[in-house]
């Protein structure tokens, strides 16, 4: 340390008279001290006010310049030194040095700028202001085809500098994207894939940039998919595979890139990873299995990539994914069920899958998870069943296979995601299926649970789906027994509330169900209708100009239906419905205006 203090004092004197030889020996002493104890030496350099002397030593022609840049790079490894480096005015002369043709000067300058930018807002802003990123990007563009070791070293430093410059900063990442660095880096990766350090630097840069939505289009116009798959196939180490996965995951969110990855053979790589890790007990095996199977599911979210892998239900990938469902590994069961849910996104696929017995596999999987089950697997399997139940031809087949009975086993679940999917599956199954709606609608336990969930204010999705299923049971069964069960279970008030929903489709479903209740058992429902203020709700719906034509139409049908009840009839009279209805006779929708005339006659006749 004494030698260092002496060298620093000498450097102060020497820097003013530019005696190169004495400066060089001082710089060597500094580098030695930094190599020995970087933090301590950096503190000393800061205390003795050396940083502000360094800009004058950063002359393009001076033989000292690479050493000075190296010292700055070493000092800037310490977080506490980065702002002082900026304040000492080091950035502009360093950026000037980027125009040098000397390889060593460029290397040390790139290191210095990269380290100053690392996690430093001041460093990045200063480099941005001086236009440093643009010059570095141009260097990479002019150098990327050169595979000499010295050049690869320089490319690694420059890529690292851009990465530190833009990491976690959306606007600086967008700036790099606009400079066109992505196509250059993709080509660079292809040419230098043998160089581990440079490849890793590229991957980290891609990982940063791929998070930004605007990057996806640029990535899609390159052959990034082929390069990453080729690189992945070469890897044997877990860490290297993980690095590539981290780039693949954000890129695979883009549908165009999904298809490119499928065409480049990524799926085969993923299936291989699954096969190699499924029985592994090491943490890295479990992590790789999860990443690979999750990525597989993500690829199936794109319509084209999904259809390509389905191959009319004959695809080997589709068959392999099917074999995951009976597996004993929860992660594979989950991925298998999610994959089926993704394949089940059009009627053709759904019909084929139901005809080839997939429902049975899903039911067996659910049965394994009824007690102490894995919630994510339950949720995924129910999602798959819900999607499969959408085509009309599948509903009766799935009901015959016992889907409703297995789904009902999860009625006791306290997990909102499971409740939500359970409700959606039952609602899809009974659509247009009168017998099933009748059977479920007279199931007191189910109706009781639905009424309970209709009050789940913390979970809007569960609340909405419960209301919709309650309404669907009545609409599809058109059964007096079902209506009675709903009335006894306390469901009427929820249907009245549902009629005021902000979603028109839900309003309509509620009004049709309420109309059926009034038509099938007005006497039993009368008390609940009064208690829920049904008549004033209908008055609001008819008075509101924003109400859709079908809402107005069904509200008038319902008014006519409740006129048979004395207390409800009195409420209708007291609210002057005739005024509202007579205005609707001039409604532009013919069905509404016609119903308004009929309703007006009914109101007049019974007043």
Phi, psi and omega in degrees: 000326178296317177302319181297313180302318180297314181297322181293320178297316179300318183297323179300315181290312185296326184294339181275329181255006174055034176283100190303315185298313181292326176297314182304314183292325176295318181296319178300319179297319178298313181298322179296315181296320180293323180292327183284311178207091189302310186299312182297315180296321180296319178301315181298315180300319181293314183297324184272006173068036183280325186308314181296343179279340189290325180307322181291338180273351182270060181269135183306324186270348188286142178287344179283339192307312181301324181290320179297315179297322178296317178300316180298318180300317181293315181298320185285000173290340179269128182304319185291349182262350188290312178298315177303324178299319180292314182296331180282000176076030183281337187294309182304313179294327177296317179298322177301322182293342178294346178272001181289161176253358181279122184302316183292321178298314181298318182298309183291326178293317178300319178297314183299312181295319180299316181290322179295326181283341188298114177054028182234113180297318181296317180299312181297316182300318181294319179293321178299313182300323183272000177072028184293321185298321182299317182294318180297318179299320179295319177302312182300318180299322184276342186255347195297340182274349184275121186257013177295142183307317181298322181290321179296325178297316180294318178299321180298316180295316181295318178297320179296322180297313180296326180293313179296326182294322189251354186305129177060022179232101186304318186289325178286327175296317179298322179299315179296321180297318179294334177284350179082029182288336186298306180302323180295314182295326179295316178297318180301318180299319181296319185282325189250025185296345178282344184264107188300312185298316182291320178300315181297318180299318178299315182297318180294320178298316179299317180303318178295310187289328184293342179292337185272128184304320184294344181281336190299321181298317179295317178300319183296336182271002177251181176259040181304322183299311181297316183298316182292320180294318179299317180295319181298318183297333182280339190282142174242336183274142180302314183301318182293318179298318180301319180299319181290320177304321183294336175273321183297320186301307179293326180294322184289357175285345181267128187297324180295316181290327176307310183296319179298320180293320178297315182291333180279355176094021180296323184300318179298320178298317182295318180297325179293317178300316180300313181299322183285333189251351188301326181258003183286148179247354178290152181301321183292329177294316181297318180295316181294321179299316180296312182299315183294317182287326176297318181294323177301315180296321180297320179298330182280356178282344177274134183300314183290316181295322180297313184294325180297322182279337180289320179045052178063023180083002182258352186299140181294327179295314179302315181297320181295317181297323177301323183290348178287332188296315178281000182300163178266000182265120183302320181298320180288321177301315181299309182297322179297314181294319178295323179296317178299317179301323179285324175294330185275051183250004170215157188303318182302311180298317182298315182297316180299316184293321179294321180292338182258017168085019181291330182303317181301317179298318181292322180294320178296321178297313179299319180301327180287346185242020181289307181263131180051036186283167176276118187298320182293325178291316178304311183299316182293317181294321177293323177300317181296316180296320180299313180296319181295334184277359184290312180296136184304320184294340182278337190300308184294324179296318182289325177294319179295329181284355176088022182300315183301319182297318181291318181299321181296340178296342182264010180302332184277355183302139177258010183263112183309320180298323179289317179302316183299313182289323178302314181296316181297322181294314180297321182294320178295319184296321188270355180303119182068007182251088187302316184296315181294321179297322179295314182296312181288324183291340178260009178274100185304320181297317180296311183298320179299316180293322179298316181297321179297315182288338177296347180254012182283073186300333181284345184231085185304322182297313180296318181298314180297314182293325179296314177301317183293323180290319178304313179295318183296322180301319180286314186294322184272336180271327186047040188248136179297325181296317180295316179303315179300316181299318181293319179297312181297327181281354179084028184273345188298315184299328180290324178291326177293317177297321181299330179294346179257011182300158178279350179263121185301320183299322180288321176304313185295315179301320180295315183296320179295317179296317180296323177299319179292322178299314181296322182286324187269329181202066183299322183301312183291331185269346188311309184300316181293322178300316180294312182300328183268006181056042182305315187296318181290330175298316180295323179298316179298315183297321181284330182280335185284119182295338182280348181297135181292157180307318183293331178292316179297316182300308183292330176295320180291321177303316183292321177303312180299322184291329183271357182296340180287353180256129185299308181299323181288322178301316180299318180297321180299316181295319185292339183264010177051055180296330185303321181299314182295314185293319183296329176295327183287351177295338180264011183297144183293335179277122187299320180298319180293314184295323179294315180295327178297319179298313181297318181294320180298317178301316182297316181294320181292316183298328187257007182281000000 
